Short mmCIF file of C-alpha atoms and ligand atoms in Angstrom, two decimals:
data_model
loop_
_atom_site.label_atom_id
_atom_site.label_comp_id
_atom_site.label_asym_id
_atom_site.label_seq_id
_atom_site.Cartn_x
_atom_site.Cartn_y
_atom_site.Cartn_z
CA MET A 248 75.87 -111.99 -63.28
CA ASP A 249 76.00 -109.39 -66.12
CA ASN A 250 73.77 -111.28 -68.08
CA LEU A 251 71.39 -111.21 -65.16
CA HIS A 252 71.77 -107.65 -64.52
CA ASN A 253 71.04 -107.21 -68.21
CA ALA A 254 67.75 -109.38 -67.90
CA SER A 255 66.75 -106.94 -65.18
CA ALA A 256 68.05 -103.82 -66.67
CA HIS A 257 65.68 -104.89 -69.97
CA LEU A 258 62.58 -105.70 -68.06
CA GLN A 259 62.71 -102.40 -65.93
CA GLU A 260 62.77 -100.11 -69.19
CA LEU A 261 59.84 -102.25 -71.20
CA ASP A 262 58.16 -101.99 -67.51
CA SER A 263 58.37 -98.38 -67.13
CA LEU A 264 57.49 -97.53 -70.93
CA HIS A 265 54.42 -99.96 -70.51
CA HIS A 266 53.36 -100.99 -67.15
CA LEU A 267 51.18 -98.59 -64.46
CA HIS A 268 51.45 -99.54 -61.36
CA PRO A 269 49.08 -99.40 -58.61
CA PHE A 270 49.53 -97.00 -56.04
CA THR A 271 52.80 -95.39 -57.61
CA ASP A 272 54.30 -92.19 -58.89
CA SER A 273 55.22 -93.47 -62.24
CA LYS A 274 57.67 -91.09 -63.10
CA ALA A 275 59.45 -91.43 -60.09
CA LEU A 276 59.59 -95.41 -60.54
CA ALA A 277 60.94 -94.59 -64.07
CA LYS A 278 63.97 -92.92 -62.74
CA ARG A 279 64.91 -96.03 -60.48
CA GLY A 280 63.53 -98.77 -62.14
CA ALA A 281 61.31 -101.39 -60.57
CA LYS A 282 62.10 -104.42 -58.64
CA VAL A 283 62.19 -107.34 -60.51
CA ILE A 284 61.20 -110.37 -58.67
CA THR A 285 61.86 -113.70 -60.11
CA ARG A 286 60.94 -116.32 -57.78
CA ALA A 287 59.82 -117.67 -54.53
CA ASP A 288 60.13 -120.36 -52.09
CA GLY A 289 58.63 -120.67 -48.51
CA VAL A 290 59.10 -117.25 -47.07
CA TYR A 291 61.76 -116.11 -49.29
CA LEU A 292 61.80 -114.21 -52.44
CA TRP A 293 64.42 -114.01 -55.25
CA ASP A 294 65.05 -110.94 -57.56
CA ALA A 295 66.40 -111.07 -61.18
CA ASP A 296 69.89 -110.07 -59.77
CA GLY A 297 69.66 -113.14 -57.53
CA ASN A 298 69.53 -111.34 -54.47
CA LYS A 299 67.16 -113.30 -51.34
CA TYR A 300 64.55 -111.33 -49.11
CA LEU A 301 62.87 -112.38 -46.26
CA ASP A 302 59.23 -111.65 -47.19
CA GLY A 303 57.94 -109.86 -44.15
CA MET A 304 55.01 -109.12 -45.99
CA ALA A 305 53.57 -112.10 -47.16
CA GLY A 306 53.46 -110.56 -50.57
CA LEU A 307 50.38 -108.01 -49.66
CA TRP A 308 49.47 -109.78 -46.50
CA CYS A 309 48.15 -112.74 -48.46
CA VAL A 310 50.44 -115.64 -48.93
CA ASN A 311 49.56 -117.28 -45.54
CA VAL A 312 50.80 -120.64 -46.30
CA GLY A 313 54.07 -119.73 -47.87
CA TYR A 314 55.28 -119.61 -51.59
CA GLY A 315 55.94 -122.92 -53.71
CA ARG A 316 52.91 -124.99 -52.63
CA ARG A 317 52.51 -127.98 -55.28
CA GLU A 318 49.54 -128.93 -53.64
CA ILE A 319 47.78 -125.67 -54.84
CA MET A 320 48.90 -125.56 -58.21
CA GLU A 321 47.73 -129.44 -58.64
CA ALA A 322 44.72 -128.89 -57.47
CA VAL A 323 44.13 -125.85 -59.70
CA ALA A 324 45.62 -127.43 -62.84
CA ALA A 325 43.30 -130.88 -62.46
CA GLN A 326 40.34 -128.19 -62.14
CA MET A 327 41.43 -126.39 -65.17
CA GLU A 328 41.19 -129.63 -67.13
CA GLN A 329 38.03 -130.57 -65.82
CA LEU A 330 35.84 -127.46 -65.79
CA PRO A 331 38.32 -124.00 -66.33
CA TYR A 332 35.29 -122.04 -66.18
CA TYR A 333 31.48 -121.98 -65.58
CA ASN A 334 29.23 -118.96 -64.19
CA THR A 335 27.24 -119.24 -61.09
CA PHE A 336 24.44 -116.78 -62.73
CA PHE A 337 21.15 -118.46 -63.75
CA GLN A 338 20.40 -120.82 -61.27
CA THR A 339 23.70 -123.10 -62.31
CA THR A 340 26.73 -124.21 -59.85
CA HIS A 341 29.91 -126.35 -59.64
CA PRO A 342 31.38 -128.56 -57.57
CA PRO A 343 34.23 -126.26 -56.38
CA VAL A 344 32.36 -123.42 -55.10
CA VAL A 345 29.68 -125.71 -53.59
CA GLU A 346 32.47 -127.36 -51.55
CA LEU A 347 34.28 -124.06 -50.79
CA SER A 348 30.95 -122.42 -49.74
CA ALA A 349 30.80 -125.39 -47.03
CA LYS A 350 33.79 -125.32 -46.06
CA ILE A 351 34.02 -121.44 -45.05
CA ALA A 352 30.42 -121.70 -43.44
CA GLU A 353 32.37 -124.41 -41.17
CA LEU A 354 35.07 -122.33 -40.67
CA ALA A 355 33.24 -119.06 -40.04
CA PRO A 356 31.63 -117.77 -36.99
CA GLU A 357 28.28 -119.44 -35.72
CA GLY A 358 25.36 -118.24 -37.54
CA LEU A 359 27.47 -117.27 -40.93
CA ASN A 360 26.74 -119.93 -43.47
CA ARG A 361 26.01 -118.59 -46.61
CA VAL A 362 28.98 -117.08 -49.37
CA PHE A 363 28.78 -114.44 -52.01
CA PHE A 364 32.01 -114.77 -54.05
CA CYS A 365 33.98 -112.25 -56.16
CA SER A 366 37.41 -111.89 -57.34
CA SER A 367 38.92 -109.18 -54.47
CA GLY A 368 38.58 -107.39 -51.40
CA SER A 369 37.65 -104.36 -53.25
CA GLU A 370 34.74 -106.49 -54.99
CA ALA A 371 33.70 -107.68 -51.85
CA ASN A 372 33.16 -104.69 -50.07
CA ASP A 373 31.48 -103.17 -53.28
CA THR A 374 29.02 -106.17 -52.66
CA VAL A 375 28.77 -105.32 -48.90
CA LEU A 376 27.80 -101.66 -49.67
CA ARG A 377 24.74 -103.12 -52.10
CA MET A 378 23.98 -105.88 -50.11
CA VAL A 379 23.92 -104.05 -46.93
CA ARG A 380 21.52 -101.68 -48.65
CA HIS A 381 19.43 -104.00 -50.49
CA TYR A 382 19.02 -105.85 -47.17
CA TRP A 383 17.27 -103.01 -45.48
CA ALA A 384 15.02 -102.44 -48.38
CA SER A 385 14.10 -106.00 -48.57
CA VAL A 386 12.84 -106.17 -44.76
CA GLY A 387 11.10 -102.57 -45.30
CA GLN A 388 13.38 -100.31 -44.19
CA PRO A 389 14.79 -98.73 -47.08
CA ASP A 390 15.43 -95.29 -45.34
CA LYS A 391 18.72 -97.10 -43.13
CA HIS A 392 21.30 -96.70 -46.26
CA ILE A 393 24.20 -94.78 -44.65
CA VAL A 394 27.23 -97.11 -44.32
CA ILE A 395 29.72 -95.60 -41.16
CA SER A 396 33.46 -96.54 -41.47
CA ARG A 397 36.36 -95.36 -39.69
CA GLU A 398 39.17 -92.55 -41.03
CA ASN A 399 42.45 -94.20 -41.95
CA ALA A 400 40.69 -97.63 -43.06
CA TYR A 401 41.40 -99.58 -46.05
CA HIS A 402 38.38 -101.52 -47.60
CA GLY A 403 40.00 -101.39 -51.16
CA SER A 404 40.59 -99.45 -54.23
CA THR A 405 37.28 -99.42 -56.16
CA MET A 406 34.50 -96.70 -55.93
CA ALA A 407 32.77 -98.32 -53.07
CA GLY A 408 35.68 -100.08 -51.52
CA ALA A 409 37.60 -96.35 -51.15
CA SER A 410 34.99 -94.60 -50.26
CA LEU A 411 34.42 -96.86 -47.63
CA GLY A 412 38.07 -96.59 -46.61
CA GLY A 413 38.89 -93.65 -44.74
CA MET A 414 42.15 -92.43 -46.72
CA LYS A 415 42.24 -88.90 -47.32
CA PRO A 416 44.72 -89.34 -50.40
CA MET A 417 42.43 -92.02 -52.14
CA HIS A 418 39.39 -89.59 -51.70
CA LYS A 419 41.25 -86.72 -53.07
CA GLN A 420 41.51 -88.67 -56.56
CA GLY A 421 38.31 -89.32 -58.40
CA GLY A 422 35.75 -87.68 -56.65
CA LEU A 423 35.20 -89.40 -53.69
CA PRO A 424 33.85 -90.53 -50.98
CA ILE A 425 30.45 -91.50 -53.08
CA PRO A 426 27.11 -90.13 -51.12
CA GLY A 427 26.08 -92.04 -48.20
CA ILE A 428 29.10 -92.74 -46.43
CA GLU A 429 30.23 -91.32 -43.17
CA HIS A 430 33.61 -92.02 -41.18
CA VAL A 431 34.19 -91.82 -37.67
CA MET A 432 37.70 -91.58 -35.27
CA GLN A 433 40.13 -94.85 -35.62
CA PRO A 434 41.02 -96.13 -32.58
CA HIS A 435 44.73 -95.13 -32.88
CA TRP A 436 45.78 -94.38 -29.26
CA PHE A 437 49.28 -93.55 -29.89
CA LEU A 438 48.12 -91.01 -32.51
CA HIS A 439 44.80 -89.66 -30.87
CA GLY A 440 44.64 -90.71 -27.39
CA ALA A 441 46.58 -87.65 -25.66
CA ASP A 442 46.43 -88.35 -21.82
CA LEU A 443 44.02 -90.96 -21.76
CA THR A 444 44.92 -94.66 -20.79
CA PRO A 445 44.45 -97.17 -23.96
CA ASP A 446 41.16 -98.32 -22.33
CA GLU A 447 39.81 -95.17 -21.43
CA PHE A 448 40.90 -94.14 -25.18
CA GLY A 449 38.83 -97.18 -26.63
CA LYS A 450 35.46 -96.28 -25.12
CA VAL A 451 36.00 -92.68 -26.70
CA ALA A 452 36.49 -93.89 -29.90
CA ALA A 453 33.91 -96.39 -30.02
CA LYS A 454 31.58 -93.22 -28.73
CA ALA A 455 32.38 -91.70 -31.71
CA LEU A 456 30.18 -94.22 -33.75
CA GLU A 457 27.37 -93.61 -31.44
CA ASP A 458 27.47 -89.85 -31.62
CA LYS A 459 27.54 -90.25 -35.67
CA ILE A 460 24.31 -92.94 -35.38
CA LEU A 461 22.45 -90.25 -33.17
CA GLN A 462 23.44 -87.49 -35.39
CA ALA A 463 22.30 -89.34 -38.65
CA GLY A 464 19.30 -91.04 -37.04
CA PRO A 465 19.74 -95.02 -36.61
CA GLU A 466 16.25 -95.19 -38.86
CA ASN A 467 19.10 -94.08 -41.78
CA VAL A 468 21.97 -95.90 -40.96
CA ALA A 469 22.40 -99.31 -42.49
CA ALA A 470 26.05 -100.68 -41.08
CA PHE A 471 29.30 -99.94 -39.70
CA ILE A 472 32.27 -101.58 -41.56
CA ALA A 473 35.52 -101.94 -39.96
CA GLU A 474 38.56 -104.22 -39.95
CA PRO A 475 39.24 -105.71 -36.71
CA VAL A 476 42.72 -104.73 -36.82
CA GLN A 477 43.28 -101.98 -39.18
CA GLY A 478 45.87 -103.20 -41.81
CA ALA A 479 47.05 -100.65 -44.37
CA GLY A 480 46.58 -97.90 -42.01
CA GLY A 481 49.28 -99.35 -39.69
CA VAL A 482 48.42 -102.46 -37.86
CA ILE A 483 46.20 -100.15 -35.72
CA VAL A 484 45.28 -102.87 -32.66
CA PRO A 485 42.28 -101.43 -31.12
CA PRO A 486 42.39 -101.24 -27.14
CA SER A 487 40.47 -104.11 -25.31
CA THR A 488 37.57 -101.76 -24.59
CA TYR A 489 36.94 -100.64 -28.19
CA TRP A 490 35.19 -104.01 -29.84
CA PRO A 491 33.17 -104.75 -26.76
CA GLU A 492 31.41 -101.21 -27.24
CA ILE A 493 31.16 -101.08 -30.68
CA GLN A 494 29.52 -104.31 -30.56
CA ARG A 495 27.02 -102.87 -27.55
CA ILE A 496 26.23 -99.71 -29.92
CA CYS A 497 25.49 -101.51 -33.32
CA ASN A 498 23.16 -104.20 -31.25
CA GLU A 499 21.68 -101.09 -29.58
CA HIS A 500 20.69 -99.18 -32.83
CA ASN A 501 19.93 -102.04 -34.87
CA ILE A 502 22.93 -101.59 -37.22
CA LEU A 503 24.47 -104.55 -39.14
CA LEU A 504 28.42 -104.95 -37.91
CA VAL A 505 30.27 -105.58 -41.38
CA ALA A 506 34.17 -107.05 -40.39
CA ASP A 507 36.35 -106.59 -43.19
CA GLU A 508 38.70 -109.91 -42.26
CA VAL A 509 40.62 -109.36 -45.86
CA ILE A 510 43.80 -109.42 -43.69
CA CYS A 511 42.76 -110.71 -40.32
CA GLY A 512 40.71 -113.82 -42.20
CA PHE A 513 42.27 -116.91 -42.31
CA GLY A 514 44.82 -117.27 -39.33
CA ARG A 515 46.38 -114.00 -39.33
CA THR A 516 45.72 -113.00 -35.72
CA GLY A 517 46.20 -116.96 -34.69
CA ASN A 518 42.61 -117.86 -35.13
CA TRP A 519 40.50 -118.61 -38.52
CA PHE A 520 39.05 -114.55 -38.55
CA GLY A 521 39.94 -111.74 -36.25
CA SER A 522 36.40 -111.78 -35.00
CA ASN A 523 37.13 -115.26 -33.29
CA THR A 524 40.12 -112.91 -31.51
CA PHE A 525 38.24 -109.92 -30.72
CA ASN A 526 35.11 -111.45 -29.86
CA ILE A 527 33.23 -109.72 -32.74
CA LYS A 528 29.78 -111.02 -33.54
CA PRO A 529 29.64 -109.70 -37.29
CA ASP A 530 26.33 -109.92 -39.55
CA LEU A 531 28.72 -110.15 -42.46
CA MET A 532 32.02 -110.54 -43.22
CA ALA A 533 34.87 -109.67 -46.54
CA ILE A 534 36.92 -111.90 -47.30
CA ALA A 535 40.01 -112.45 -49.93
CA LYS A 536 43.91 -112.32 -49.59
CA GLY A 537 44.15 -115.43 -47.27
CA LEU A 538 41.58 -116.99 -48.65
CA SER A 539 43.55 -118.40 -51.36
CA SER A 540 46.89 -117.28 -49.94
CA GLY A 541 46.97 -115.02 -53.11
CA TYR A 542 47.84 -118.20 -55.38
CA LEU A 543 44.52 -116.90 -57.65
CA PRO A 544 42.35 -113.78 -57.04
CA ILE A 545 39.20 -114.97 -54.86
CA GLY A 546 37.11 -113.14 -52.42
CA GLY A 547 33.78 -113.12 -50.85
CA VAL A 548 31.29 -111.70 -48.74
CA ILE A 549 30.02 -114.34 -45.51
CA VAL A 550 26.71 -113.63 -44.82
CA SER A 551 24.60 -114.36 -41.39
CA ASP A 552 21.40 -116.36 -41.28
CA LYS A 553 19.56 -113.29 -40.46
CA VAL A 554 21.07 -110.99 -43.51
CA ALA A 555 20.69 -114.01 -46.08
CA GLU A 556 16.84 -114.61 -44.79
CA GLY A 557 16.08 -110.70 -45.35
CA LEU A 558 17.66 -110.94 -48.72
CA GLU A 559 15.38 -113.57 -49.65
CA GLN A 560 12.54 -111.02 -48.85
CA GLY A 561 13.57 -108.75 -51.89
CA GLY A 562 13.59 -111.28 -54.88
CA ASP A 563 16.37 -111.19 -57.07
CA PHE A 564 19.72 -109.34 -55.85
CA ASN A 565 20.64 -107.48 -59.14
CA HIS A 566 24.39 -108.03 -58.47
CA GLY A 567 27.08 -110.49 -59.59
CA TYR A 568 30.21 -110.68 -61.22
CA THR A 569 31.48 -113.06 -64.11
CA TYR A 570 34.00 -114.57 -62.24
CA SER A 571 31.75 -114.97 -58.79
CA GLY A 572 33.00 -118.43 -57.78
CA HIS A 573 35.30 -119.09 -60.39
CA PRO A 574 36.12 -122.73 -60.46
CA ALA A 575 39.65 -122.67 -60.76
CA CYS A 576 40.01 -119.92 -57.86
CA ALA A 577 37.51 -121.88 -55.70
CA ALA A 578 40.33 -125.02 -56.51
CA ALA A 579 42.80 -122.94 -55.18
CA ALA A 580 41.13 -121.77 -52.06
CA LEU A 581 40.16 -125.40 -51.17
CA ALA A 582 43.42 -126.57 -51.72
CA ASN A 583 44.92 -123.50 -49.70
CA ILE A 584 42.42 -124.38 -46.74
CA ARG A 585 43.19 -128.21 -47.11
CA ILE A 586 46.93 -127.04 -46.53
CA MET A 587 45.82 -124.80 -43.63
CA GLN A 588 43.70 -127.79 -42.15
CA THR A 589 46.39 -130.30 -42.38
CA GLU A 590 49.50 -128.92 -41.11
CA ARG A 591 47.46 -127.45 -38.38
CA ILE A 592 48.97 -124.13 -39.28
CA VAL A 593 46.50 -121.22 -37.29
CA GLU A 594 47.15 -123.64 -34.18
CA THR A 595 50.90 -123.52 -34.61
CA VAL A 596 50.48 -119.90 -35.21
CA SER A 597 48.49 -119.24 -31.70
CA ASP A 598 50.16 -121.91 -29.60
CA SER A 599 53.97 -121.23 -30.75
CA THR A 600 55.00 -118.73 -33.46
CA ALA A 601 52.93 -115.91 -32.81
CA PRO A 602 53.60 -115.77 -29.04
CA TYR A 603 57.49 -115.75 -30.06
CA PHE A 604 56.90 -113.17 -32.77
CA GLN A 605 55.03 -110.66 -30.14
CA SER A 606 57.84 -111.30 -27.77
CA LYS A 607 60.22 -110.78 -30.10
CA LEU A 608 58.31 -107.37 -31.37
CA MET A 609 57.49 -106.28 -27.64
CA ALA A 610 61.38 -106.39 -26.92
CA LEU A 611 61.69 -103.82 -29.68
CA ALA A 612 59.97 -101.15 -27.61
CA GLU A 613 63.08 -100.65 -25.66
CA HIS A 614 65.00 -99.11 -28.60
CA PRO A 615 65.42 -95.40 -28.31
CA TYR A 616 63.55 -94.92 -31.64
CA VAL A 617 60.76 -96.73 -31.37
CA GLY A 618 57.85 -95.10 -29.61
CA GLN A 619 55.10 -98.27 -29.94
CA VAL A 620 54.87 -101.63 -30.86
CA ARG A 621 51.69 -102.91 -32.01
CA GLY A 622 50.69 -106.49 -32.51
CA VAL A 623 48.65 -109.53 -32.62
CA GLY A 624 49.10 -113.08 -33.92
CA LEU A 625 51.88 -112.29 -36.60
CA LEU A 626 50.81 -109.04 -37.64
CA GLY A 627 53.14 -106.31 -36.22
CA ALA A 628 53.94 -102.65 -36.44
CA ILE A 629 57.01 -100.76 -35.06
CA GLN A 630 56.15 -97.14 -34.62
CA LEU A 631 59.67 -94.82 -35.19
CA VAL A 632 59.65 -91.48 -33.49
CA PRO A 633 61.95 -89.01 -33.13
CA ASP A 634 61.10 -88.04 -29.43
CA LYS A 635 60.25 -91.00 -27.40
CA PRO A 636 58.69 -89.68 -24.13
CA ASN A 637 56.30 -87.02 -26.23
CA ARG A 638 54.72 -89.63 -28.56
CA THR A 639 55.59 -87.09 -31.42
CA ALA A 640 55.59 -87.73 -35.03
CA PHE A 641 58.22 -86.90 -37.29
CA GLU A 642 58.04 -83.79 -38.82
CA LYS A 643 57.68 -84.80 -42.52
CA PRO A 644 55.87 -88.12 -42.43
CA ASP A 645 57.09 -91.36 -44.41
CA VAL A 646 60.76 -90.04 -44.86
CA THR A 647 62.16 -92.05 -42.14
CA GLY A 648 59.93 -95.21 -42.82
CA THR A 649 61.03 -95.17 -46.15
CA ARG A 650 64.78 -95.07 -45.42
CA CYS A 651 64.02 -97.70 -43.19
CA ARG A 652 62.33 -99.62 -45.52
CA GLU A 653 65.61 -98.90 -48.06
CA HIS A 654 67.54 -100.56 -45.24
CA CYS A 655 65.76 -103.44 -44.89
CA LEU A 656 65.72 -104.24 -48.57
CA ASP A 657 69.78 -104.05 -48.41
CA ASN A 658 69.48 -106.34 -45.63
CA GLY A 659 67.57 -108.77 -47.28
CA LEU A 660 64.31 -108.01 -45.41
CA VAL A 661 60.88 -106.86 -47.10
CA MET A 662 59.03 -104.75 -44.53
CA ARG A 663 56.40 -102.06 -45.32
CA ALA A 664 56.40 -98.46 -44.01
CA VAL A 665 53.07 -96.85 -43.47
CA ASP A 666 54.22 -93.26 -42.74
CA ASP A 667 56.73 -94.33 -39.86
CA ALA A 668 55.40 -97.43 -38.96
CA MET A 669 57.19 -100.46 -40.05
CA ILE A 670 54.85 -103.16 -40.82
CA ILE A 671 55.31 -107.07 -40.68
CA SER A 672 52.65 -109.34 -41.80
CA PRO A 673 54.94 -112.61 -42.52
CA PRO A 674 53.90 -116.11 -44.47
CA LEU A 675 51.92 -117.55 -41.34
CA THR A 676 54.35 -120.92 -41.74
CA ILE A 677 57.51 -118.84 -40.92
CA SER A 678 59.70 -120.81 -38.48
CA VAL A 679 61.11 -119.89 -35.44
CA ALA A 680 64.53 -119.66 -36.77
CA GLU A 681 63.07 -117.24 -39.53
CA ILE A 682 61.48 -115.24 -36.72
CA ASP A 683 64.94 -114.78 -35.28
CA GLU A 684 66.52 -113.79 -38.73
CA LEU A 685 63.14 -111.37 -39.32
CA PHE A 686 63.64 -109.31 -36.37
CA GLU A 687 67.77 -109.52 -36.31
CA LYS A 688 67.45 -107.81 -39.81
CA ALA A 689 64.74 -105.42 -38.63
CA LEU A 690 66.83 -103.88 -35.62
CA ARG A 691 69.81 -103.82 -37.78
CA SER A 692 67.89 -101.45 -40.35
CA ILE A 693 66.71 -99.57 -37.61
CA ASP A 694 69.88 -98.82 -36.05
CA GLN A 695 71.25 -98.02 -39.50
CA THR A 696 68.22 -95.67 -40.42
CA PHE A 697 69.48 -93.60 -37.24
CA SER A 698 72.92 -93.70 -37.47
C1 PLP B 76 43.64 -105.46 -49.14
C2 PLP B 76 42.31 -105.24 -48.51
C3 PLP B 76 41.28 -104.85 -49.39
C4 PLP B 76 40.83 -104.80 -50.85
O1 PLP B 76 41.28 -106.17 -51.14
P1 PLP B 76 41.71 -106.26 -52.98
O2 PLP B 76 41.77 -107.61 -53.49
O3 PLP B 76 43.29 -105.50 -53.12
O4 PLP B 76 40.79 -105.55 -53.76
C5 PLP B 76 40.08 -104.82 -48.58
N1 PLP B 76 39.92 -104.64 -47.42
C6 PLP B 76 41.30 -104.90 -46.74
C7 PLP B 76 41.16 -104.79 -45.25
C8 PLP B 76 42.44 -105.17 -47.35
O5 PLP B 76 43.50 -105.09 -46.50
#
């Protein structure tokens, strides 16, 4: 135990000296030392001190098939032996990227048949921004350049990704958002719904998009981008009236609809895509995370036939990444999808584990310090509140959520806090018994937070 502890302390010291962490206050981290994760299997993680955790976040919303999948490792090793790298520029291709493109087209909603590849969700959304503008220019409407997104959305961390995103603390750093991007209200009934019913509020939130389009002039608006369910913003499941209105508005004003499926894609909501669950007909979909279950970095933009044909009128699309369609990453994604299909993971989520998970989640709504629970599929949020009847938030956001997260870790559970909402997004392979364990630990941690 002592040796283990020393190993961890040494790594923590080197880490704080040389490693700059994403989304982290380095000075604060140096004081306490980073948690060193050394091993994982199924839905469980182990740290360098031998502590075991149930991973209620599937890494960062991505390890959908769970940890320790030999099939993926072997597929990647075999591909690396055969062809570790080649590009897809200059009119070349290779077997894994061809096979993966066809597989994604087969799984995607009708009419979405082409895929542009990249290495992450952020790159996917950078591609989206350039692609929708180039599309409109290619079909002779270059004025259509404004992209509308939502407050508190998360679309990644690059210049375009963070600009499309609606997170104020991100905009404050690095001079964002870049020009030509507008934000409208998020469909977050708990915070913004006031006296309206969720369904009434859903229409109000959708109308904010129509107002913005009319204000900018539809002839200037290229696209609307949104996550079917806002993930990093706090698992915000929109009221049932929201998406049908958004779809109508985009159709009526000739605006491309972009679904950011980086979290919702690949089974998270109980269907292959969030667009299936919410009956959205997107023109483009951004994907990453669950595409390879995080085993290797890969993302993409799935493009409708209409957009693909429009782009063809524009000649060269001067955009691409050295690692677009990387063979080893494509092989990992293919092996991941093969597992999902062979084990019927999406079907098991929708028929069995998601209903069970949602019933356990809904039961937490009775708790005196839980103001709202939100969820769909294997996504969930538990909104902690000081004053339940009035839907008020804590005076200092973040403190209670952070305290609850610490209790979770002490109890062997990784749950994330977004302000004072506790977020759950476990591997899609989680069993009923593991769901019981997750909620038993979550409840204990919430009780300890308020005792
Ligand atoms: C994580 C995420 C991204 C960014 O993906 P990265 O791979 O971290 O660049 C984009 N959109 C959504 C909805 C995400 O959750």
